[in-house]
Amino acid sequence: MGPELTVPPIFSPIPPAIHPRHAAIDAQTAAWAEAFSIGNPELRARLVRHDIGTFSAMILPDGQEEVVSILADFVLWLFGVDDGYCEESDLGHRPGDLTAVLHRLLRVAQNPDTALLATDPLATGLRDLRARISRHGTHGQAARWIDALREYFFSVTWEADHRRAGTVPDLNDYTLMRLYDGATTVVLPLLEIAHGYELQPHERDHPATRAAAEMASFIITWDNDILSHHKESRSRGYWLNVLRVLEHHHQLSPDEALTTAVAQRDRVMCLYMRLHQHLTAHASPQLHRYLASITHFIRGAQDWGISSHRYTTPEDPADLPTTFSDVPTDSSDQPLDIPVITWWWSLVPETVGRGYLETSGTREA
Ligand code: 3E9
Ligand code: MG
Ligand code: MG
Ligand code: MG
Ligand code: MG
Ligand code: MG
């Protein structure tokens, strides 16, 4: 059986980048997974071959190496939760029990000395991550990392209820869930910590900054859904993905669902570039840095997504692109028909960035 879909080159106006220490970081993360026994042996053997350290090196191409390593270990840990607890285990079908387990982990992150889960490998790994985050970041940054972990956990329990019931959420609910269950927001505090600054609340919590981060979550998770469709649709058991949502609720064929999802992410990618240009016109040096990191995060997820064995699955090859496109399939500046994100389109003045596709003025990241 060959691959069901051929994924075309994806529109990416962002240049690639990678930390020069990527190979050492990748090897170190594999060693961390072994040292902390993350996941069962079979899962761990897979995860250490997924170039997760390389991915982290693409997200933070010029970040402090120790923090790039924290991010790499944390992303591997997240897959220990997402694959190990949610997608490949019985617990992922029991949202109530999953909520209890995740709450205990949150307590460990918040108060590492708590007498809880003393011999649990994921808890022990989390204690290590928390200690390293506290070493490099402020109390406020550690607190925001825990809050972001909570919003990720909250969304995977929603997803677990769909898994239990075998249901597929509609596009609006799926979009809302996916802004969090791709674990994109838990990465954001590490973008600051890796460059040794703290974004001030009046800039970080400004609606336009928050929208830029949400757009990045959308693009990264839509790209993931497109690039992981092969892996996910071949898996045994329940899987949830925007292509499945579009097929189920919009009566599209797999190819039509792919074309629609690509158009959706292209339209958001265009809006993101315009918002980025708009924000940087008046941004502090810290906000400039933050937006540059978010932009690297988007491109890093793309470069890793087309190359990691996690998605190319060489034993049953996916038909993924090896290059990117300079041209969006949909450059409309009208809002997508997804109510939870419509507000993004109200943030960029109409005159900003309209001509960016015809110029090279988007490469400031
Ligand atoms: C992603 O969704 C699940 C996260 C827990 C993965 C950890 C990755 C990050 C924190 C960075 C964001 C990167 C992404 C979303 C690629 P899903 O669909 O379960 O991931 P999968 O790899 O199984 O397709
Ligand atoms: Mg490797
Ligand atoms: Mg998942
Ligand atoms: Mg998954
Ligand atoms: Mg996926
Ligand atoms: Mg840079």
Short mmCIF file of C-alpha atoms in Angstrom, two decimals, residues 27-359:
data_model
loop_
_atom_site.label_atom_id
_atom_site.label_comp_id
_atom_site.label_asym_id
_atom_site.label_seq_id
_atom_site.Cartn_x
_atom_site.Cartn_y
_atom_site.Cartn_z
CA ALA A 27 23.06 13.44 20.85
CA GLN A 28 22.72 14.95 24.33
CA THR A 29 18.92 14.74 24.15
CA ALA A 30 19.02 11.07 23.23
CA ALA A 31 21.30 10.51 26.24
CA TRP A 32 18.89 12.48 28.47
CA ALA A 33 15.99 10.29 27.37
CA GLU A 34 17.99 7.18 28.31
CA ALA A 35 19.21 8.62 31.61
CA PHE A 36 15.67 9.48 32.69
CA SER A 37 14.01 6.43 31.04
CA ILE A 38 11.42 8.59 29.28
CA GLY A 39 8.64 6.44 27.83
CA ASN A 40 8.60 2.66 27.61
CA PRO A 41 11.68 1.15 25.94
CA GLU A 42 9.94 0.76 22.59
CA LEU A 43 8.70 4.38 22.53
CA ARG A 44 12.06 5.67 23.74
CA ALA A 45 13.91 3.76 21.00
CA ARG A 46 11.71 5.55 18.46
CA LEU A 47 11.94 9.01 20.01
CA VAL A 48 15.72 9.08 20.15
CA ARG A 49 15.77 8.58 16.37
CA HIS A 50 13.50 11.53 15.62
CA ASP A 51 16.15 14.30 15.58
CA ILE A 52 14.34 16.19 18.33
CA GLY A 53 17.55 17.96 19.34
CA THR A 54 17.98 19.06 15.74
CA PHE A 55 14.45 20.45 15.79
CA SER A 56 15.24 22.44 18.91
CA ALA A 57 18.42 23.75 17.25
CA MET A 58 16.25 25.03 14.38
CA ILE A 59 13.84 26.78 16.77
CA LEU A 60 16.72 28.55 18.57
CA PRO A 61 19.52 28.90 15.99
CA ASP A 62 21.35 31.52 18.07
CA GLY A 63 20.10 30.74 21.58
CA GLN A 64 22.26 29.80 24.58
CA GLU A 65 23.27 26.20 24.06
CA GLU A 66 22.19 25.02 27.53
CA VAL A 67 18.71 26.37 26.93
CA VAL A 68 18.50 24.84 23.45
CA SER A 69 19.23 21.56 25.23
CA ILE A 70 16.51 22.21 27.81
CA LEU A 71 14.05 22.80 24.97
CA ALA A 72 15.17 19.63 23.20
CA ASP A 73 14.80 17.51 26.33
CA PHE A 74 11.44 19.12 27.04
CA VAL A 75 10.09 18.43 23.53
CA LEU A 76 11.19 14.81 23.89
CA TRP A 77 9.47 14.74 27.29
CA LEU A 78 6.31 16.18 25.70
CA PHE A 79 6.28 13.33 23.21
CA GLY A 80 6.61 11.02 26.20
CA VAL A 81 3.30 12.49 27.38
CA ASP A 82 1.62 12.98 23.99
CA ASP A 83 2.56 9.60 22.53
CA GLY A 84 3.04 7.66 25.76
CA TYR A 85 0.06 8.85 27.82
CA CYS A 86 -2.39 10.24 25.27
CA GLU A 87 -2.14 8.69 21.82
CA GLU A 88 -0.73 5.21 22.41
CA SER A 89 -2.14 4.22 25.76
CA ASP A 90 -5.34 3.28 27.48
CA LEU A 91 -5.06 6.39 29.67
CA GLY A 92 -5.67 8.53 26.59
CA HIS A 93 -9.20 7.10 26.45
CA ARG A 94 -9.95 8.02 30.07
CA PRO A 95 -10.05 11.83 30.31
CA GLY A 96 -10.88 11.83 34.02
CA ASP A 97 -7.92 9.63 34.97
CA LEU A 98 -5.69 11.50 32.53
CA THR A 99 -6.65 14.79 34.22
CA ALA A 100 -5.57 13.42 37.60
CA VAL A 101 -2.21 12.20 36.27
CA LEU A 102 -1.52 15.51 34.55
CA HIS A 103 -2.49 17.52 37.63
CA ARG A 104 0.04 15.56 39.69
CA LEU A 105 2.71 16.32 37.10
CA LEU A 106 1.82 20.01 37.27
CA ARG A 107 2.35 19.93 41.04
CA VAL A 108 5.76 18.39 40.46
CA ALA A 109 6.64 21.17 38.01
CA GLN A 110 5.41 23.80 40.43
CA ASN A 111 6.86 22.32 43.65
CA PRO A 112 9.55 19.83 42.66
CA ASP A 113 10.12 18.79 46.30
CA THR A 114 6.51 17.60 46.69
CA ALA A 115 6.36 13.96 47.81
CA LEU A 116 4.53 12.86 44.69
CA LEU A 117 5.43 10.45 41.88
CA ALA A 118 8.84 9.89 43.48
CA THR A 119 9.85 7.05 41.15
CA ASP A 120 7.88 8.02 38.04
CA PRO A 121 10.28 8.63 35.11
CA LEU A 122 8.23 11.44 33.53
CA ALA A 123 8.00 13.17 36.93
CA THR A 124 11.74 12.75 37.50
CA GLY A 125 12.45 14.16 34.05
CA LEU A 126 10.11 17.06 34.76
CA ARG A 127 11.92 17.82 38.03
CA ASP A 128 15.15 18.03 36.08
CA LEU A 129 13.60 20.32 33.46
CA ARG A 130 12.13 22.57 36.15
CA ALA A 131 15.48 22.87 37.95
CA ARG A 132 17.24 23.84 34.72
CA ILE A 133 14.52 26.34 33.75
CA SER A 134 14.83 27.95 37.18
CA ARG A 135 18.59 28.17 36.74
CA HIS A 136 18.32 30.07 33.45
CA GLY A 137 14.99 31.91 33.75
CA THR A 138 13.19 34.14 36.25
CA HIS A 139 10.47 33.03 38.68
CA GLY A 140 7.97 34.70 36.35
CA GLN A 141 9.21 32.73 33.35
CA ALA A 142 9.06 29.45 35.25
CA ALA A 143 5.50 30.31 36.31
CA ARG A 144 4.45 31.04 32.73
CA TRP A 145 5.99 27.78 31.56
CA ILE A 146 3.88 25.92 34.15
CA ASP A 147 0.75 27.88 33.13
CA ALA A 148 1.38 26.97 29.51
CA LEU A 149 1.84 23.33 30.49
CA ARG A 150 -1.56 23.57 32.21
CA GLU A 151 -3.26 24.88 29.06
CA TYR A 152 -1.63 22.10 27.01
CA PHE A 153 -2.81 19.49 29.54
CA PHE A 154 -6.32 20.97 29.59
CA SER A 155 -6.57 20.63 25.80
CA VAL A 156 -5.32 17.03 25.69
CA THR A 157 -8.03 16.01 28.15
CA TRP A 158 -10.61 17.50 25.74
CA GLU A 159 -8.97 15.54 22.94
CA ALA A 160 -9.05 12.41 25.15
CA ASP A 161 -12.81 12.72 25.48
CA HIS A 162 -13.15 12.68 21.68
CA ARG A 163 -10.85 9.65 21.62
CA ARG A 164 -13.00 7.91 24.23
CA ALA A 165 -16.21 8.65 22.31
CA GLY A 166 -14.68 8.13 18.86
CA THR A 167 -15.98 11.55 17.75
CA VAL A 168 -14.45 14.22 15.53
CA PRO A 169 -14.83 17.86 16.64
CA ASP A 170 -16.00 20.43 14.10
CA LEU A 171 -13.48 22.80 12.53
CA ASN A 172 -14.07 25.63 15.02
CA ASP A 173 -13.66 23.41 18.08
CA TYR A 174 -10.73 21.60 16.50
CA THR A 175 -8.97 24.91 15.82
CA LEU A 176 -9.50 26.03 19.41
CA MET A 177 -8.17 22.74 20.76
CA ARG A 178 -5.24 22.74 18.37
CA LEU A 179 -4.03 26.19 19.47
CA TYR A 180 -2.97 24.35 22.66
CA ASP A 181 -2.74 20.58 22.11
CA GLY A 182 0.24 20.87 19.76
CA ALA A 183 2.21 22.07 22.81
CA THR A 184 3.32 25.14 20.89
CA THR A 185 2.57 27.59 23.72
CA VAL A 186 4.76 25.72 26.22
CA VAL A 187 7.75 26.48 24.00
CA LEU A 188 7.25 30.27 24.17
CA PRO A 189 8.80 30.96 27.61
CA LEU A 190 11.94 29.11 26.50
CA LEU A 191 12.32 31.47 23.54
CA GLU A 192 12.89 34.32 26.02
CA ILE A 193 15.04 32.31 28.41
CA ALA A 194 17.35 31.17 25.59
CA HIS A 195 18.24 34.78 24.84
CA GLY A 196 18.47 35.96 28.45
CA TYR A 197 15.71 38.55 28.44
CA GLU A 198 12.21 38.89 29.82
CA LEU A 199 9.52 40.33 27.60
CA GLN A 200 7.55 42.96 29.53
CA PRO A 201 3.87 42.11 30.11
CA HIS A 202 2.61 45.19 28.25
CA GLU A 203 4.24 43.79 25.10
CA ARG A 204 3.83 40.03 25.64
CA ASP A 205 0.18 40.29 26.60
CA HIS A 206 -0.68 42.89 23.98
CA PRO A 207 -3.46 41.38 21.82
CA ALA A 208 -1.35 41.76 18.68
CA THR A 209 1.60 39.88 20.21
CA ARG A 210 -0.72 37.19 21.49
CA ALA A 211 -2.27 36.94 18.02
CA ALA A 212 1.17 36.51 16.45
CA ALA A 213 1.85 33.63 18.85
CA GLU A 214 -1.56 32.10 18.13
CA MET A 215 -0.96 32.36 14.38
CA ALA A 216 2.35 30.57 14.87
CA SER A 217 0.52 27.81 16.78
CA PHE A 218 -1.96 27.55 13.91
CA ILE A 219 0.68 27.39 11.19
CA ILE A 220 2.87 24.94 13.12
CA THR A 221 0.00 22.60 13.95
CA TRP A 222 -1.61 22.77 10.47
CA ASP A 223 1.81 22.00 9.00
CA ASN A 224 2.14 19.17 11.48
CA ASP A 225 -1.30 17.84 10.53
CA ILE A 226 -0.36 17.93 6.85
CA LEU A 227 3.08 16.36 7.36
CA SER A 228 2.04 13.85 10.05
CA HIS A 229 -1.12 12.71 8.23
CA HIS A 230 0.67 9.67 6.83
CA LYS A 231 2.04 8.60 10.23
CA GLU A 232 -1.25 9.28 11.99
CA SER A 233 -3.64 7.74 9.46
CA ARG A 234 -1.56 4.51 9.43
CA SER A 235 -1.59 4.26 13.20
CA ARG A 236 -3.85 1.74 14.85
CA GLY A 237 -6.61 3.34 16.84
CA TYR A 238 -8.09 6.82 16.99
CA TRP A 239 -6.35 9.78 15.36
CA LEU A 240 -7.36 13.40 15.01
CA ASN A 241 -6.04 15.81 12.44
CA VAL A 242 -7.42 18.77 10.46
CA LEU A 243 -7.59 16.63 7.33
CA ARG A 244 -9.82 14.20 9.20
CA VAL A 245 -11.97 17.11 10.47
CA LEU A 246 -12.39 18.47 6.93
CA GLU A 247 -13.19 15.05 5.48
CA HIS A 248 -15.67 14.29 8.23
CA HIS A 249 -17.55 17.58 8.56
CA HIS A 250 -17.10 19.15 5.11
CA GLN A 251 -17.51 15.99 3.01
CA LEU A 252 -14.12 16.41 1.32
CA SER A 253 -11.98 13.70 -0.24
CA PRO A 254 -8.49 13.27 1.25
CA ASP A 255 -6.96 15.27 -1.63
CA GLU A 256 -9.55 18.04 -1.26
CA ALA A 257 -8.97 18.14 2.49
CA LEU A 258 -5.23 18.49 1.90
CA THR A 259 -5.75 21.34 -0.60
CA THR A 260 -8.12 23.10 1.83
CA ALA A 261 -5.79 22.76 4.83
CA VAL A 262 -2.86 24.05 2.76
CA ALA A 263 -4.91 27.08 1.67
CA GLN A 264 -5.91 27.79 5.27
CA ARG A 265 -2.34 27.74 6.54
CA ASP A 266 -1.15 29.81 3.56
CA ARG A 267 -3.69 32.50 4.33
CA VAL A 268 -2.59 32.61 7.97
CA MET A 269 1.08 32.58 6.94
CA CYS A 270 0.43 35.69 4.79
CA LEU A 271 -1.35 37.40 7.68
CA TYR A 272 1.45 36.46 10.08
CA MET A 273 4.05 38.10 7.84
CA ARG A 274 1.97 41.27 7.65
CA LEU A 275 1.41 41.32 11.43
CA HIS A 276 5.11 40.72 11.99
CA GLN A 277 5.94 43.73 9.83
CA HIS A 278 3.32 45.83 11.62
CA LEU A 279 4.55 44.88 15.10
CA THR A 280 8.24 45.34 14.43
CA ALA A 281 7.68 48.95 13.37
CA HIS A 282 7.21 49.93 17.04
CA ALA A 283 8.66 46.98 18.95
CA SER A 284 11.23 47.05 21.77
CA PRO A 285 14.47 45.11 21.11
CA GLN A 286 13.01 42.30 23.25
CA LEU A 287 9.84 42.08 21.18
CA HIS A 288 11.93 42.10 18.00
CA ARG A 289 13.88 39.16 19.42
CA TYR A 290 10.72 37.34 20.50
CA LEU A 291 9.08 37.69 17.09
CA ALA A 292 12.27 36.54 15.38
CA SER A 293 12.24 33.44 17.61
CA ILE A 294 8.58 32.71 16.87
CA THR A 295 9.40 33.00 13.17
CA HIS A 296 12.31 30.55 13.56
CA PHE A 297 9.91 28.24 15.42
CA ILE A 298 7.54 28.19 12.42
CA ARG A 299 10.33 27.47 9.93
CA GLY A 300 12.06 24.98 12.23
CA ALA A 301 8.87 22.95 12.53
CA GLN A 302 8.67 22.90 8.75
CA ASP A 303 12.28 21.84 8.16
CA TRP A 304 12.07 19.19 10.88
CA GLY A 305 8.60 18.10 9.73
CA ILE A 306 9.72 17.23 6.20
CA SER A 307 12.91 15.48 7.32
CA SER A 308 12.42 13.67 10.63
CA HIS A 309 11.94 9.92 10.44
CA ARG A 310 8.99 10.53 12.76
CA TYR A 311 7.08 11.75 9.68
CA THR A 312 8.97 10.36 6.69
CA THR A 313 8.60 6.85 8.23
CA PRO A 314 11.22 5.18 5.98
CA GLU A 315 9.82 1.68 6.67
CA ASP A 316 6.52 2.79 5.03
CA PRO A 317 7.53 6.01 3.25
CA ALA A 318 5.32 9.08 3.34
CA ASP A 319 5.21 11.17 0.17
CA LEU A 320 6.49 14.43 1.67
CA PRO A 321 8.08 17.40 -0.10
CA THR A 322 11.82 18.04 0.18
CA THR A 323 11.59 21.75 -0.67
CA PHE A 324 9.37 24.73 0.05
CA SER A 325 7.40 27.08 -2.16
CA ASP A 326 7.75 30.88 -2.45
CA VAL A 327 4.15 31.31 -3.49
CA PRO A 328 1.03 30.85 -1.34
CA THR A 329 -1.88 28.90 -2.81
CA ASP A 330 -4.20 31.38 -1.07
CA SER A 331 -3.11 34.97 -0.35
CA SER A 332 -6.56 36.37 0.40
CA ASP A 333 -6.61 38.95 3.19
CA GLN A 334 -10.13 37.94 4.22
CA PRO A 335 -10.69 36.02 7.48
CA LEU A 336 -10.98 32.25 7.34
CA ASP A 337 -14.45 30.95 8.17
CA ILE A 338 -13.34 29.82 11.64
CA PRO A 339 -14.99 32.04 14.27
CA VAL A 340 -12.48 31.47 17.10
CA ILE A 341 -9.67 33.07 15.07
CA THR A 342 -11.52 35.73 13.07
CA TRP A 343 -10.24 38.45 15.42
CA TRP A 344 -6.70 37.99 14.02
CA TRP A 345 -7.76 39.75 10.83
CA SER A 346 -8.75 42.94 12.68
CA LEU A 347 -5.23 43.61 13.98
CA VAL A 348 -3.28 44.57 10.88
CA PRO A 349 -4.05 47.89 9.15
CA GLU A 350 -5.06 47.21 5.56
CA THR A 351 -2.12 49.18 4.20
CA VAL A 352 0.52 47.11 6.03
CA GLY A 353 2.49 44.53 4.14
CA ARG A 354 0.11 44.16 1.23
CA GLY A 355 2.91 44.09 -1.30
CA TYR A 356 5.25 41.84 0.62
CA LEU A 357 4.91 38.92 -1.75
CA GLU A 358 6.30 41.06 -4.55
CA THR A 359 9.20 42.41 -2.46
#
